[in-house]
Short mmCIF file of C-alpha atoms in Angstrom, two decimals:
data_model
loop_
_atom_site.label_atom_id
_atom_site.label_comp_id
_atom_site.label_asym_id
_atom_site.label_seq_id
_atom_site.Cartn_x
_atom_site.Cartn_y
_atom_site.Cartn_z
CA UNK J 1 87.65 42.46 86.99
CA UNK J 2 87.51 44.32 83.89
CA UNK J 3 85.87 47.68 83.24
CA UNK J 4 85.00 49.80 80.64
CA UNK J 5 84.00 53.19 80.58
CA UNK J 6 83.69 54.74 77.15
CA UNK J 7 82.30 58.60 77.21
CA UNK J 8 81.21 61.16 74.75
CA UNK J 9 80.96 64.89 75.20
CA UNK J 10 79.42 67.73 73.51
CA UNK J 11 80.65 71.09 74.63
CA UNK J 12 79.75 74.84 73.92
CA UNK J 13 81.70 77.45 76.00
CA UNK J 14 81.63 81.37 75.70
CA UNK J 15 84.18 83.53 78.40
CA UNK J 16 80.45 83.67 80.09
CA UNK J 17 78.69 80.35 79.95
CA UNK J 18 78.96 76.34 79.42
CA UNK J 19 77.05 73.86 78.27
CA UNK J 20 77.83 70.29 78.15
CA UNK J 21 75.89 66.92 77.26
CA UNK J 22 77.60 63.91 78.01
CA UNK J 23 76.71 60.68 77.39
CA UNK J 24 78.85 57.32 78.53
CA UNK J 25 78.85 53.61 79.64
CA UNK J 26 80.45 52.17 82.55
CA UNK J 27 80.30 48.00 81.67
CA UNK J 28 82.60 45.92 83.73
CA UNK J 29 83.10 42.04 84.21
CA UNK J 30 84.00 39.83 86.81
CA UNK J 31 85.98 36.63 86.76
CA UNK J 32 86.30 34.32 90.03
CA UNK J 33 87.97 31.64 90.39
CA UNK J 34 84.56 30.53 93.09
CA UNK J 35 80.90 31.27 91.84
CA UNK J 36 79.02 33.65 93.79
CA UNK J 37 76.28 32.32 96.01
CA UNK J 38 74.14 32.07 93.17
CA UNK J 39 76.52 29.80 90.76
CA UNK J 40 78.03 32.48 88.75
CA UNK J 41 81.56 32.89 88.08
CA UNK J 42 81.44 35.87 85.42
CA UNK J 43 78.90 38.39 86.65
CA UNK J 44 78.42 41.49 84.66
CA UNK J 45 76.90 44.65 84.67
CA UNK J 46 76.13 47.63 81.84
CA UNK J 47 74.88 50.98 83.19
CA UNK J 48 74.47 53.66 80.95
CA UNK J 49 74.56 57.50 81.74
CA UNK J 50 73.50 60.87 80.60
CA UNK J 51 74.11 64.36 81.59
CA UNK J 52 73.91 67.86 80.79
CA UNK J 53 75.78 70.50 82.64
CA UNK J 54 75.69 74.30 82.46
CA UNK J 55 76.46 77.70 83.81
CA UNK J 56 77.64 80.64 84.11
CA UNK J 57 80.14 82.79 85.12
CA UNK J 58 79.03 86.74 85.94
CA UNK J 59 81.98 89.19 87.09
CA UNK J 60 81.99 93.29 88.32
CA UNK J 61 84.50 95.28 88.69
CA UNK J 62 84.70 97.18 92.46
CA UNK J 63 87.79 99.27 93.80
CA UNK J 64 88.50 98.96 98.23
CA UNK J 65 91.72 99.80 100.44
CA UNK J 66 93.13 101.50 97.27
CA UNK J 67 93.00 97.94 95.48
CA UNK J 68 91.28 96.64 92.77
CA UNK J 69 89.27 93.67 92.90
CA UNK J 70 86.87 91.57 90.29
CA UNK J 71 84.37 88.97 92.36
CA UNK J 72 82.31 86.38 90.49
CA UNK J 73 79.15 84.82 90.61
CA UNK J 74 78.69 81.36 89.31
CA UNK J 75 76.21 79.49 89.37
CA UNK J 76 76.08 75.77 87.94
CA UNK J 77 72.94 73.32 87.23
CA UNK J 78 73.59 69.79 86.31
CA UNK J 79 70.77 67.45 85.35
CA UNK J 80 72.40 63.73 85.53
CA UNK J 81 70.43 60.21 84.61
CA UNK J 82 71.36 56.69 85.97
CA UNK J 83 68.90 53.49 85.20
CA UNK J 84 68.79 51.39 87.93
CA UNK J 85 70.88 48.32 87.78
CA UNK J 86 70.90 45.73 90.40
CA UNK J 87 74.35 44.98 91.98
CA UNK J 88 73.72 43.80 95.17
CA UNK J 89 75.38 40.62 94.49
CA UNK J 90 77.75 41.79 93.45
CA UNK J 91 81.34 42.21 95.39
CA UNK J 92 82.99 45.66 96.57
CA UNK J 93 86.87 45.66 96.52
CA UNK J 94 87.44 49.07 96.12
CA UNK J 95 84.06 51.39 95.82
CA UNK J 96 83.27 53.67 99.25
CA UNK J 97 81.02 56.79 99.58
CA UNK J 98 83.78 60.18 99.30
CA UNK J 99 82.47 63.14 101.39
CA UNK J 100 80.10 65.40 99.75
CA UNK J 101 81.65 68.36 98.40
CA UNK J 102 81.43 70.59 95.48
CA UNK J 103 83.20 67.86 92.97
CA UNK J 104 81.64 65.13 93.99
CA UNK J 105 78.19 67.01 93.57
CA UNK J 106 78.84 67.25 90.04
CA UNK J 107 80.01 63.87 89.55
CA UNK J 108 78.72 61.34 87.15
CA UNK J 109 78.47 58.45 89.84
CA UNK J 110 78.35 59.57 93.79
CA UNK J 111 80.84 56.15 94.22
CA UNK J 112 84.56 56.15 94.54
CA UNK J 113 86.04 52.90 92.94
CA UNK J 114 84.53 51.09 90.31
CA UNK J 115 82.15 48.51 92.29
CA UNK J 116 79.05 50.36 92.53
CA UNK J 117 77.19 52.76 90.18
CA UNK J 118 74.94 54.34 91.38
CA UNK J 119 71.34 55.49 89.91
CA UNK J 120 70.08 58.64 89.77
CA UNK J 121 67.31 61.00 88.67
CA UNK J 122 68.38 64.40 89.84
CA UNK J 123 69.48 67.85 89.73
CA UNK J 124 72.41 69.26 90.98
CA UNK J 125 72.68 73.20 92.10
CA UNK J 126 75.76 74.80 92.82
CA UNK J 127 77.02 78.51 93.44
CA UNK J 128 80.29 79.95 93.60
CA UNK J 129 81.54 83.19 94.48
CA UNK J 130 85.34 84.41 94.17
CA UNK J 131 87.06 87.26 94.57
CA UNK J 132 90.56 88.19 92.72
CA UNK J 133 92.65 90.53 92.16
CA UNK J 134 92.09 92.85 89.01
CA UNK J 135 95.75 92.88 88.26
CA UNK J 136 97.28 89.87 88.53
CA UNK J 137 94.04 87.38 89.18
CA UNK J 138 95.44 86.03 92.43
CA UNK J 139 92.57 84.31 93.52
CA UNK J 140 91.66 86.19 97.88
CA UNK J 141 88.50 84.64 98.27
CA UNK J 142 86.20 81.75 97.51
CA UNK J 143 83.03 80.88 98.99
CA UNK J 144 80.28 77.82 97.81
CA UNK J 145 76.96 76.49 98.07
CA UNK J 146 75.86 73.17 96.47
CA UNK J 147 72.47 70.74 97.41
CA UNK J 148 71.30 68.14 95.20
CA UNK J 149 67.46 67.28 94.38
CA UNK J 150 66.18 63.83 94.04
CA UNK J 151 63.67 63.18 91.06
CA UNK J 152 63.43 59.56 92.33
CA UNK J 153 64.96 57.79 95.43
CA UNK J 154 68.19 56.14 94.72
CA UNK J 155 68.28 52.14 94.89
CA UNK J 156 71.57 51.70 94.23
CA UNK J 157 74.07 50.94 97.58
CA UNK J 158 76.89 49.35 99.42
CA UNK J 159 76.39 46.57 101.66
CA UNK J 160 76.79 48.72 104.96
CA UNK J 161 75.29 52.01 103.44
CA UNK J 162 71.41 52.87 104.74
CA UNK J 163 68.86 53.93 102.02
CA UNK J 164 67.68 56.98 100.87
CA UNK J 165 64.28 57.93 101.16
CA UNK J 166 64.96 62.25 101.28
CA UNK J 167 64.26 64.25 98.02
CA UNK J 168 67.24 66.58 98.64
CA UNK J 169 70.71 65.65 99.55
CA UNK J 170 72.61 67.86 102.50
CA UNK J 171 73.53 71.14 102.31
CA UNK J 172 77.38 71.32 101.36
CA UNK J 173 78.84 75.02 102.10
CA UNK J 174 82.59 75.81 101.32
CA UNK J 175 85.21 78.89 101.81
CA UNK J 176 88.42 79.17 101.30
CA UNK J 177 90.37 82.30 102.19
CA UNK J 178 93.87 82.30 100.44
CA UNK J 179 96.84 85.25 99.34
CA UNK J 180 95.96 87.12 102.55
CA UNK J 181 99.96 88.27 103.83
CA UNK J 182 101.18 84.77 105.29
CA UNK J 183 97.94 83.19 105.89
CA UNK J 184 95.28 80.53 103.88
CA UNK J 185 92.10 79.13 105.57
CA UNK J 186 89.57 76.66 104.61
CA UNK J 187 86.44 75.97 106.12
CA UNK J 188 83.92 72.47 104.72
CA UNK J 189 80.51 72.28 106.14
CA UNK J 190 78.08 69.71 105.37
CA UNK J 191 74.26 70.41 106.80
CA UNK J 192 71.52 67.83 107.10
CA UNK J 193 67.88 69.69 106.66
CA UNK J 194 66.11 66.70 107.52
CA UNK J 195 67.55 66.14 111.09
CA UNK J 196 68.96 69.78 111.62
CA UNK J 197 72.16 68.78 112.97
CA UNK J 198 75.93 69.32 111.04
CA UNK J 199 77.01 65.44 109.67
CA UNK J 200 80.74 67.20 108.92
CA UNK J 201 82.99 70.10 109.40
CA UNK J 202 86.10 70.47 108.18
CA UNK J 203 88.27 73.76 109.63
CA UNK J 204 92.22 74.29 108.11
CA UNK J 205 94.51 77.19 108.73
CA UNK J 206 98.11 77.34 107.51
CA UNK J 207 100.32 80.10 108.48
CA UNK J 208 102.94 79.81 106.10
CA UNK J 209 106.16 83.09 105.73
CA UNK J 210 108.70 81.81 103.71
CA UNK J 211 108.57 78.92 101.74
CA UNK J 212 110.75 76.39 104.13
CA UNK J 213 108.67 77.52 107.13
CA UNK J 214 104.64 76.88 108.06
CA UNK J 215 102.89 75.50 110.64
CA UNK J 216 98.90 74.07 110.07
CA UNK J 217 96.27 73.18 112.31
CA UNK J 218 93.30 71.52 111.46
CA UNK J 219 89.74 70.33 113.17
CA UNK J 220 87.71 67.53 111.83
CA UNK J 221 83.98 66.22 112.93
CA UNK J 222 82.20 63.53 111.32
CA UNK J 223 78.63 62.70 112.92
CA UNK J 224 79.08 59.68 114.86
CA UNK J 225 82.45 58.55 112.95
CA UNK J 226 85.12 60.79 114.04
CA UNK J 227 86.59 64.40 116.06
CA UNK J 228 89.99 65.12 115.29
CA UNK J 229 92.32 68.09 116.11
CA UNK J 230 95.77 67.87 113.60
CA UNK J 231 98.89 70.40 114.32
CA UNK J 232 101.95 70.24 112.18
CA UNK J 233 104.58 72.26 111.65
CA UNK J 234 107.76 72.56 109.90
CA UNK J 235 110.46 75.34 110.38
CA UNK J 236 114.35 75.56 110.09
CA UNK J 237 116.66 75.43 113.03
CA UNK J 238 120.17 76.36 112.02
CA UNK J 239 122.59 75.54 109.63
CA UNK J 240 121.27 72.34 108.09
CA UNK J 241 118.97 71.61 110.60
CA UNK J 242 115.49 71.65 110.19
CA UNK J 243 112.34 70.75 112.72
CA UNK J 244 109.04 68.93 111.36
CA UNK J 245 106.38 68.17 113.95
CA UNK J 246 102.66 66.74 114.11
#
């Protein structure tokens, strides 16, 4: 298999705003050593795509507990553009669907790997707030929301994957609490407005003192896949001894 995946990029940034147009060409061939089921040994496939991506980032200044603090908003928009190209005949060795967060929203192709491409017609919507400290920009506090819109239903999929017939993609919420004493958290929540039930949750917290000691415990749901409770730890004993646990 080889691919290519040439891009270009036009990009205009301020300390307040973005904007950037991109415009590439993921082309990759195949070479087997048995035709397909149709006769062909060297299958290929050209999809070209277009994006343009913007926003902004908004800060105020706000003193509390004798500390001084600067939160953000920042909102994103992303309008992307994939023709259609017909690969269902074609083989998956390494392309799988990555859980929707708020990178993969603003990805190019919604596929890990380089098997599939997938089409697209849509516009992606993201928000971020953060909160960090005035002085030395530690970052205390970050919190996300993120939903895509579908223009047109996408075609595109793997072998196992159902289709998509919904004009907006689920509901993708994100917080991460860092910096505070000994102690980071991160929370992933993934809603689905069409059936009103959670399809993931993803809850982290890490105690962590010294830099040789922490302990972390995490809880994991994925509709119909997967509930799993993770504890680890690691923490010195004495002398040259030291514990890890999970």
């Amino acid at each position: 298999r080889a691919v290519l995946f040439p891009q270009l990029e036009w990009r205009r940034q301020t300390p307040g705003t973005f904007v950037a147009a991109r415009a590439s060409v993921h082309a990759r061939q195949y070479d087997f050593s048995d035709p397909l089921g149709g006769g062909d040994r060297t299958p290929s496939v050209v999809v070209p795509i277009a994006s343009l991506d913007t926003g902004l980032v908004c800060e105020r200044d706000f003193r509390t507990f004798d500390t001084d603090f600067v939160q953000t908003l920042e909102p994103r928009l992303m309008y992307l553009y994939v023709p259609y190209r017909d690969q269902d005949d074609l083989p998956v060795f390494d392309s799988g669907l990555p859980d929707l967060n708020l990178v993969q929203l603003f990805r190019t192709n919604r596929y890990m790997g380089a098997d599939r491409v997938g089409d697209a017609n849509q516009v992606n919507l993201g928000v971020t707030s953060r909160l960090l400290d005035a002085a030395g920009g530690r970052q205390f506090l970050s919190a996300t929301l993120g939903q895509a819109f579908y223009l047109e239903d996408p075609r595109v999929a793997l072998p196992d994957e159902p289709p998509r017939d919904r004009s907006t993609s689920d509901v993708i919420a994100e917080l991460d609490l860092t910096a505070y004493k000994n102690w980071n958290a991160r929370f992933a929540y993934q809603w689905n407005p069409d059936r009103s039930r959670t399809e993931y949750s993803d809850v982290r917290v890490q105690y962590r003192p010294q830099s040789d000691r922490v302990v972390n415990a995490s809880y994991r749901f994925r509709q119909d896949l997967v509930e799993q409770f993770d504890v680890s730890a690691a923490w010195p004993i004495t002398g040259g001894w030291r514990g890890y646990g999970r």
